[in-house]
Amino acid sequence: MTQAAPTATHPTIIKVGGSAGIDYDAVCADIAALWKAGQRLVLVHGGSGETNRVAEALGHPPRFVTSPSGYTSRFTDRETLEIFEMVYCGKMNKGIVERLQRLGVNAVGLSGLDGRIFEGRHKDSVRIVENGKTKVLRGDHTGTVERVNTALIDLLLGAGYLPVLTPPASSYDGVAINVDGDRAAAALAVAMHADALLLLSNVPGLLRNYPDESSLITHIPAADVEQYLEFAQDRMKKKVLGAAEAVAGGVKRVIFGDARAGQPVSAALGGAGTVVS
Ligand SMILES: Nc1ncnc2c1ncn2[C@@H]1O[C@H](COP(=O)(O)OP(=O)(O)OP(=O)(O)O)[C@@H](O)[C@H]1O
């Protein structure tokens, strides 16, 4: 007797950040309840706050650089990349997988390097603005996700595992590269034809007057999302850019939500935060 192919519903992609104040217990409990209720989910996470702390402790403090177009990123020399991997692929990833396992969810933690889940071009040099001058820094291990191994994610989902993914990505030559987690999650959402992409962090959403939390922008029309870059400072810009890339790629809803308490995933799916649609 032949078995009918499982009807694959479009997954929801959840990216939870790594800034101070995020309640991973709350995020994981919410994810576990939704997963057990039959939602197809893929989790992507960050780890910037803890990486900064560990890098300081190891005597190799983080260096953030600003591009001529105003985007802030971590300059990632080889030593920084190794510290980044210790925290993102080690402490953060295994901490989340352990929480989900304790809640009865068979989670599998993988980096973008594993099975080339996230792939992109290695950018070895970066143009930066420092003290009003434009300079070129070499020895950078960064890039942008251009390709996603959806077959591996489908394989895991199809077998009942919840993928828990993290940067770094793999370059086309197999070199580990630091990529922005929000934009990686956006590329994943597009490639997986996700219904929704949730970008959860330690703010209620996109604020018109950061850090005034009462200035939450509740809705952004999908066609206008790039215009809202003007409200985002430093690292929030990447989230807005990721949202623009996701909706341009066919994702119907992107939500910037709060991961500090409560039921962060259900709340965001219910429309709390900033909804781009
Ligand atoms: N207009 C704004 N509205 C909301 N947050 C803003 C705004 N402008 C800047 N921010 C900053 O953006 C931060 C969120 O981005 P950040 O990349 O630090 O978070 P993350 O996703 O939790 O981290 P990670 O890089 O580890 O994934 C907020 O903590 C806030 O400080």
Coordinates of C-alpha atoms and ligand atoms in Angstrom, one line a residue:
M1 CA 0.0 0.0 0.0
T2 CA 1.4 3.4 -0.9
Q3 CA 1.4 6.1 1.7
A4 CA 0.1 9.6 0.9
A5 CA 2.8 12.2 1.0
P6 CA 2.5 14.3 4.1
T7 CA 0.8 17.6 3.3
A8 CA 3.5 20.1 4.1
T9 CA 2.0 23.3 5.4
H10 CA 4.1 26.4 5.2
P11 CA 6.2 26.9 8.4
T12 CA 6.5 29.9 10.6
I13 CA 10.0 31.2 11.1
I14 CA 10.8 32.6 14.5
K15 CA 14.0 34.5 15.1
V16 CA 14.8 35.3 18.7
G17 CA 17.6 37.7 19.3
G18 CA 20.5 37.6 21.7
S19 CA 20.2 41.0 23.5
A20 CA 19.9 41.4 27.3
G21 CA 16.5 40.9 28.8
I22 CA 15.2 38.1 26.5
D23 CA 13.3 35.4 28.4
Y24 CA 14.3 32.2 26.7
D25 CA 12.2 30.1 29.1
A26 CA 9.1 32.0 28.0
V27 CA 10.0 31.7 24.3
C28 CA 10.7 28.0 24.5
A29 CA 7.5 27.2 26.6
D30 CA 5.4 29.0 24.0
I31 CA 7.2 27.3 21.1
A32 CA 6.7 23.9 22.7
A33 CA 3.0 24.5 23.2
L34 CA 2.5 25.6 19.6
W35 CA 4.7 22.7 18.3
K36 CA 2.6 20.2 20.2
A37 CA -0.5 21.7 18.8
G38 CA 0.8 20.9 15.3
Q39 CA 2.4 24.2 14.1
R40 CA 5.4 23.7 11.8
L41 CA 8.1 26.0 13.2
V42 CA 11.8 26.7 12.6
L43 CA 13.7 28.7 15.2
V44 CA 16.7 30.9 14.4
H45 CA 18.5 32.6 17.3
G46 CA 21.1 35.3 17.9
G47 CA 23.6 35.7 20.7
S48 CA 25.2 39.2 20.5
G49 CA 24.9 40.1 24.2
E50 CA 26.6 37.0 25.5
T51 CA 29.2 37.1 22.7
N52 CA 30.2 40.6 23.8
R53 CA 30.5 39.5 27.4
V54 CA 32.6 36.4 26.6
A55 CA 34.8 38.3 24.1
E56 CA 35.6 40.9 26.8
A57 CA 36.3 38.2 29.3
L58 CA 38.7 36.5 26.9
G59 CA 40.5 39.8 26.3
H60 CA 39.3 40.2 22.7
P61 CA 36.6 42.9 23.0
P62 CA 34.1 43.3 20.2
R63 CA 34.7 45.9 17.5
F64 CA 31.6 47.3 15.9
V65 CA 32.0 49.2 12.6
T66 CA 29.7 51.4 10.7
S67 CA 29.4 51.3 6.9
P68 CA 29.2 54.4 4.8
S69 CA 25.4 53.7 4.4
G70 CA 25.0 53.7 8.2
Y71 CA 24.8 50.0 9.0
T72 CA 26.5 48.7 12.1
S73 CA 28.2 45.3 12.2
R74 CA 30.7 43.3 14.2
F75 CA 34.1 43.2 12.6
T76 CA 34.8 39.5 12.6
D77 CA 38.5 38.5 12.5
R78 CA 39.4 34.8 12.9
E79 CA 39.6 35.1 16.7
T80 CA 36.3 36.9 16.9
L81 CA 34.7 34.2 14.7
E82 CA 35.9 31.5 17.0
I83 CA 34.5 33.3 20.1
F84 CA 31.3 33.9 18.1
E85 CA 31.0 30.1 17.4
M86 CA 31.6 29.2 21.0
V87 CA 28.7 31.4 22.1
Y88 CA 26.2 31.1 19.2
C89 CA 26.8 27.4 18.3
G90 CA 27.7 26.3 21.8
K91 CA 26.1 28.1 24.8
M92 CA 23.2 29.7 23.1
N93 CA 22.2 27.0 20.7
K94 CA 22.6 24.2 23.3
G95 CA 20.8 26.2 25.9
I96 CA 17.8 26.5 23.7
V97 CA 17.9 22.9 22.5
E98 CA 18.1 21.8 26.1
R99 CA 15.1 23.9 27.1
L100 CA 13.0 22.5 24.3
Q101 CA 14.1 18.9 25.0
R102 CA 13.1 19.3 28.7
L103 CA 9.7 20.5 27.4
G104 CA 9.3 17.3 25.3
V105 CA 10.2 18.8 21.9
N106 CA 12.8 16.9 19.8
A107 CA 14.8 19.9 18.8
V108 CA 18.0 19.7 16.7
G109 CA 20.5 22.5 16.9
L110 CA 22.6 23.3 13.8
S111 CA 24.6 26.3 12.6
G112 CA 24.3 27.6 9.0
L113 CA 27.6 25.9 8.4
D114 CA 26.2 22.4 9.0
G115 CA 24.9 20.9 5.8
R116 CA 25.4 24.5 4.3
I117 CA 22.0 25.4 5.6
F118 CA 23.0 29.1 5.1
E119 CA 25.3 29.8 2.3
G120 CA 26.7 33.1 0.9
R121 CA 29.7 34.9 -0.4
H122 CA 32.7 35.6 1.9
K123 CA 33.4 39.3 2.2
D124 CA 37.0 39.6 3.3
S125 CA 37.1 43.4 3.5
V126 CA 34.7 46.0 4.8
R127 CA 34.4 49.7 4.1
I128 CA 33.9 51.6 7.3
V129 CA 33.5 55.2 8.5
E130 CA 35.7 56.1 11.5
N131 CA 36.2 59.6 12.8
G132 CA 34.6 61.0 9.6
K133 CA 37.0 59.1 7.3
T134 CA 36.2 56.1 5.0
K135 CA 38.7 53.2 5.5
V136 CA 38.9 49.6 4.3
L137 CA 39.4 46.9 6.9
R138 CA 40.7 43.5 5.7
G139 CA 40.5 40.0 7.4
D140 CA 36.7 40.2 7.9
H141 CA 34.8 36.9 8.0
T142 CA 31.4 38.1 7.1
G143 CA 28.8 37.7 4.3
T144 CA 25.1 37.7 3.5
V145 CA 23.0 34.6 3.1
E146 CA 22.2 34.0 -0.6
R147 CA 21.2 30.3 -0.5
V148 CA 19.3 28.1 1.9
N149 CA 19.4 24.3 2.1
T150 CA 15.7 23.9 2.4
A151 CA 16.0 20.1 1.7
L152 CA 17.7 19.6 5.0
I153 CA 15.2 21.7 6.9
D154 CA 12.3 19.8 5.2
L155 CA 14.0 16.5 6.1
L156 CA 14.1 17.4 9.8
L157 CA 10.6 18.8 9.9
G158 CA 9.3 15.8 8.0
A159 CA 10.8 13.5 10.5
G160 CA 9.4 15.4 13.4
Y161 CA 12.4 17.4 14.6
L162 CA 12.3 21.1 15.3
P163 CA 15.3 22.8 13.7
V164 CA 17.1 25.4 15.9
L165 CA 19.4 27.4 13.7
T166 CA 22.2 29.9 14.2
P167 CA 24.9 31.8 12.3
P168 CA 27.6 31.4 11.1
A169 CA 26.9 30.5 7.5
S170 CA 29.2 28.8 5.1
S171 CA 30.9 30.6 2.2
Y172 CA 30.8 28.9 -1.2
D173 CA 34.3 27.7 -0.4
G174 CA 33.2 26.2 3.0
V175 CA 34.6 29.0 5.1
A176 CA 32.6 30.0 8.2
I177 CA 31.2 33.5 7.8
N178 CA 29.4 35.7 10.3
V179 CA 26.0 36.7 8.9
D180 CA 23.2 38.8 10.3
G181 CA 20.6 36.5 12.0
D182 CA 17.6 38.6 11.1
R183 CA 18.5 38.6 7.4
A184 CA 19.4 34.9 7.6
A185 CA 15.9 34.3 9.1
A186 CA 14.4 36.4 6.3
A187 CA 16.2 34.4 3.6
L188 CA 15.0 31.2 5.3
A189 CA 11.4 32.5 5.4
V190 CA 11.5 33.3 1.7
A191 CA 13.1 30.0 0.7
M192 CA 10.7 28.0 2.9
H193 CA 7.6 29.9 1.6
A194 CA 6.8 30.8 5.2
D195 CA 3.5 32.3 6.1
A196 CA 5.0 34.4 8.8
L197 CA 8.4 35.6 10.0
L198 CA 8.7 36.7 13.7
L199 CA 11.7 38.8 14.7
L200 CA 11.6 38.8 18.5
S201 CA 13.9 40.9 20.6
N202 CA 14.1 43.0 23.8
V203 CA 11.8 45.9 22.5
P204 CA 8.0 45.9 21.9
G205 CA 8.6 46.3 18.2
L206 CA 9.8 49.2 16.0
L207 CA 9.6 52.4 18.0
R208 CA 9.0 55.7 16.3
N209 CA 11.1 57.5 19.0
Y210 CA 13.5 54.9 20.4
P211 CA 13.7 54.2 23.4
D212 CA 10.2 55.5 24.2
E213 CA 8.2 52.3 24.3
S214 CA 4.9 54.2 24.0
S215 CA 5.9 55.2 20.5
L216 CA 5.3 51.6 19.1
I217 CA 4.5 51.5 15.4
T218 CA 1.8 48.9 15.2
H219 CA 1.5 48.5 11.4
I220 CA 3.7 49.0 8.4
P221 CA 2.2 48.4 4.9
A222 CA 4.4 45.9 3.2
A223 CA 5.1 48.1 0.2
D224 CA 6.4 50.9 2.4
V225 CA 8.7 49.0 4.8
E226 CA 12.0 50.6 3.6
Q227 CA 10.6 54.0 4.4
Y228 CA 10.6 53.0 8.1
L229 CA 14.4 52.5 8.1
E230 CA 14.6 56.1 9.2
F231 CA 13.1 55.2 12.6
A232 CA 15.6 52.4 13.2
Q233 CA 18.9 53.1 14.7
D234 CA 22.1 50.9 14.6
R235 CA 21.2 47.2 14.8
M236 CA 17.4 47.6 14.3
K237 CA 18.1 48.7 10.7
K238 CA 19.0 45.1 9.9
K239 CA 15.6 43.9 11.2
V240 CA 13.8 46.4 9.0
L241 CA 16.0 45.4 6.0
G242 CA 15.3 41.7 6.7
A243 CA 11.5 42.5 6.9
A244 CA 11.7 44.3 3.5
E245 CA 13.6 41.3 2.0
A246 CA 11.1 38.8 3.4
V247 CA 7.9 40.6 2.1
A248 CA 9.6 41.3 -1.2
G249 CA 10.2 37.5 -1.4
G250 CA 6.6 36.6 -0.8
V251 CA 6.3 36.2 3.0
K252 CA 2.9 37.6 3.9
R253 CA 3.5 38.8 7.4
V254 CA 6.6 39.9 9.3
I255 CA 6.2 40.8 13.0
F256 CA 8.7 42.6 15.2
G257 CA 7.8 41.3 18.7
D258 CA 8.8 41.4 22.3
A259 CA 10.6 38.4 23.8
R260 CA 11.0 39.6 27.3
A261 CA 8.0 37.9 29.0
G262 CA 4.6 36.3 28.6
Q263 CA 3.9 34.2 25.5
P264 CA 6.1 36.0 23.0
V265 CA 5.4 33.8 20.0
S266 CA 1.6 33.6 20.4
A267 CA 1.4 37.3 21.2
A268 CA 3.3 38.2 18.0
L269 CA 1.2 35.8 15.9
G270 CA -1.8 37.4 17.5
G271 CA -0.7 40.8 16.1
A272 CA 1.2 42.3 19.1
G273 CA 4.2 44.4 18.2
T274 CA 4.9 45.9 14.7
V275 CA 3.1 44.0 12.0
V276 CA 4.5 44.3 8.4
S277 CA 1.8 43.1 6.0
Ligands
LIG1 N1 13.5 52.4 16.5 C1 13.8 51.4 17.3 N2 12.9 50.6 17.8 C2 13.3 49.5 18.6 N3 14.5 49.2 18.8 C3 15.5 49.9 18.3 C4 15.2 51.0 17.5 N4 16.4 51.6 17.1 C5 17.4 50.8 17.6 N5 16.9 49.8 18.4 C6 17.7 48.8 19.1 O1 17.7 47.6 18.4 C7 17.9 46.5 19.3 C8 17.5 45.2 18.7 O2 18.4 44.8 17.8 P1 19.6 43.7 18.2 O3 20.2 43.3 16.9 O4 20.4 44.2 19.3 O5 18.7 42.6 18.8 P2 18.7 41.0 18.8 O6 18.0 40.6 17.6 O7 18.1 40.7 20.1 O8 20.2 40.5 18.8 P3 21.1 39.5 18.0 O9 22.0 40.3 17.1 O10 21.9 38.7 19.0 O11 20.3 38.5 17.2 C9 17.1 47.0 20.5 O12 17.6 46.4 21.7 C10 17.3 48.5 20.5 O13 18.3 48.8 21.4

